[in-house]
CSV table of C-alpha atoms in Angstrom, one decimal:
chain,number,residue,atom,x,y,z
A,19,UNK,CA,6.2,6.6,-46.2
A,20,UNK,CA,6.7,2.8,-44.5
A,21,UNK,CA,10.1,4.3,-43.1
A,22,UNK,CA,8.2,6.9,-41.8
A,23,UNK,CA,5.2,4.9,-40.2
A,24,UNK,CA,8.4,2.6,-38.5
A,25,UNK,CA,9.9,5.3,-36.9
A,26,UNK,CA,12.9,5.7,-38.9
A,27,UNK,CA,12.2,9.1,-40.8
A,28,UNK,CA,10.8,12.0,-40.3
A,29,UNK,CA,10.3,15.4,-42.6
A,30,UNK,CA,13.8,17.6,-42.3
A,31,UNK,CA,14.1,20.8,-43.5
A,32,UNK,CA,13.0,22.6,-46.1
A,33,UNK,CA,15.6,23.7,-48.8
A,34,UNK,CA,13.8,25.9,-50.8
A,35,UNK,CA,11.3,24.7,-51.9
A,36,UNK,CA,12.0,20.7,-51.3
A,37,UNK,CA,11.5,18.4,-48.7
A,38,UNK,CA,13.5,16.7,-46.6
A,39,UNK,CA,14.3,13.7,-44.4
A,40,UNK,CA,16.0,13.1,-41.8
A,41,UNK,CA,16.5,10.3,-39.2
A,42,UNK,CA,14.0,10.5,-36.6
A,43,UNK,CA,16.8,9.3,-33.8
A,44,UNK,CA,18.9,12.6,-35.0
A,45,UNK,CA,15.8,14.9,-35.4
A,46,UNK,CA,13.7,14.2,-32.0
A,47,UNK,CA,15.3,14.3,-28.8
A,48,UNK,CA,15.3,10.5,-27.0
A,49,UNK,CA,12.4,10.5,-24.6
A,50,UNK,CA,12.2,8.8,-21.1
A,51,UNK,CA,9.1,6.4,-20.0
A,52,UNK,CA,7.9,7.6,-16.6
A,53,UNK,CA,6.5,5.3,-14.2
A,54,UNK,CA,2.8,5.3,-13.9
A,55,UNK,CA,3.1,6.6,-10.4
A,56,UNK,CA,5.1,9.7,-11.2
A,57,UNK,CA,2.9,10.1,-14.5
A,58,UNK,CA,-0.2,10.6,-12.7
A,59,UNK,CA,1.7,12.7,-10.0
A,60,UNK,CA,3.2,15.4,-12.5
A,61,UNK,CA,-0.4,15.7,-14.0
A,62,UNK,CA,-2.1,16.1,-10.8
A,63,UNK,CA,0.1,18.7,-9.6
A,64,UNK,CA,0.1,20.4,-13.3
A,65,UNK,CA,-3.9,20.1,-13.3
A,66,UNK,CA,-3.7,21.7,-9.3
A,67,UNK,CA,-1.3,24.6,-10.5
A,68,UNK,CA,-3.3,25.7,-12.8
A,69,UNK,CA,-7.0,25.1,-11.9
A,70,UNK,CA,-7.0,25.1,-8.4
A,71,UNK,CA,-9.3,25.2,-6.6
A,72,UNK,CA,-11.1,22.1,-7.5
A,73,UNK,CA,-12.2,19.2,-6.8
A,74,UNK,CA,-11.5,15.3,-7.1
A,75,UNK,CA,-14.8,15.1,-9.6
A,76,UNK,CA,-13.2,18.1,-11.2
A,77,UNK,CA,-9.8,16.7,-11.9
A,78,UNK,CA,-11.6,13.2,-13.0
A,79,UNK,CA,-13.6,14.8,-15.3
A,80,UNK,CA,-10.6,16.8,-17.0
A,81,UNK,CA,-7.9,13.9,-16.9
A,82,UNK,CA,-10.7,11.6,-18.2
A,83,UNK,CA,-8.7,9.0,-16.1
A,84,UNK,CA,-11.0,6.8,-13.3
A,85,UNK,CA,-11.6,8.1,-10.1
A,86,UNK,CA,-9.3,5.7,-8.3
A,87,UNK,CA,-6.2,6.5,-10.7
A,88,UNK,CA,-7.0,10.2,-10.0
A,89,UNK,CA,-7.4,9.2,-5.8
A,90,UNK,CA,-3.8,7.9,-6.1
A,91,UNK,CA,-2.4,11.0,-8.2
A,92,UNK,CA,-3.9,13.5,-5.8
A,93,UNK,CA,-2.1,11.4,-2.6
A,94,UNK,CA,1.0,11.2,-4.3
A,95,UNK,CA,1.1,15.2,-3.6
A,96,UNK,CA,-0.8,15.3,-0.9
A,97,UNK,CA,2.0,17.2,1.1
A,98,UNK,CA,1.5,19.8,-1.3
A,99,UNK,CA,-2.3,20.3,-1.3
A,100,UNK,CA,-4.8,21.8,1.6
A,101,UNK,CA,-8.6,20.5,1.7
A,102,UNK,CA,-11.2,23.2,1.7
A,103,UNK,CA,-15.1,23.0,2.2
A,104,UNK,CA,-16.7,25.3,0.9
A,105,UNK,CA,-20.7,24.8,2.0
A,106,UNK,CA,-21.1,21.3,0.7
A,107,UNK,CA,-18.1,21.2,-1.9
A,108,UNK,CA,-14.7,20.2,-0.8
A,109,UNK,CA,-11.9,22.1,-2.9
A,110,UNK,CA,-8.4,21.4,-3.5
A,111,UNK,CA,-6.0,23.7,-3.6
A,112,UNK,CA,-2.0,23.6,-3.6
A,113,UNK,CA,-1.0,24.6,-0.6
A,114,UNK,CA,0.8,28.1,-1.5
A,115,UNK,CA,-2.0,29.7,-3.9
A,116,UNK,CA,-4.8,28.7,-1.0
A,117,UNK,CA,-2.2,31.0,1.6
A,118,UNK,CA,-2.1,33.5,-1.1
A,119,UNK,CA,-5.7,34.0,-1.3
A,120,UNK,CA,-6.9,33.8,2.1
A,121,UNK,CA,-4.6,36.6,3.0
A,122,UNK,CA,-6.2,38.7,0.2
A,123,UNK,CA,-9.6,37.5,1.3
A,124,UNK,CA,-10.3,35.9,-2.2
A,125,UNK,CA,-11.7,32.4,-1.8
A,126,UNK,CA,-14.1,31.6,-3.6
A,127,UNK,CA,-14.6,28.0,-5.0
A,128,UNK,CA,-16.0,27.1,-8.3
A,129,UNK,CA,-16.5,24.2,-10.5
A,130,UNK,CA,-17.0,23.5,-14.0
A,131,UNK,CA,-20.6,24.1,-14.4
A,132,UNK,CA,-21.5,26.4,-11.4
A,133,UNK,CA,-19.6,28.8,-9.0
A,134,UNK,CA,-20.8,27.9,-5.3
């Protein structure tokens, strides 16, 4: 179990009935640390892709992140995103799926609680 909570095993495969071990650096697949810049850019533009449109209270609320990391996330793709108002609430899409919708006359903005 200590080898386990160090990082040096991990459960193998079954044989039968019977576990296994294995070492964890043959088992999982190295992994790469992403800069905190880039982080917060793949999340915003994984968060726009598939909840869009929304807005920047909207993205803070799902990332649980602070407003100003979220800020910096959304400019980081800005070039790929289009501002929307819709009545009061301004909406972010990514650029494409806001193209795709006005052409089939399908905007329509909503948040978490309420659509507008």
């Amino acid at each position: 179990m200590r080898a386990e909570i160090e990082g040096l095993l991990c459960s193998g495969v079954m044989q039968g009935k019977e576990a296994t071990w294995a070492l964890l650096s043959e088992r999982v697949p190295a992994t790469t640390v992403i800069p905190l810049d880039e982080a917060l850019k793949r999340l915003a533009q994984k968060y726009f892709r598939s909840h869009s449109p929304a807005s920047l209270e909207d993205f803070t609320w799902w990332s649980g992140l602070p407003k100003m990391q979220c800020k910096k996330a959304i400019e980081g793709i800005a070039s790929e995103l289009e501002e929307v108002s819709v009545e009061v609430l301004q909406c972010i899409y990514i650029a494409m799926t806001l193209r795709l919708l006005i052409t089939q006359k399908q905007c329509i903005c909503f948040r978490r609680t309420m659509s507008i």
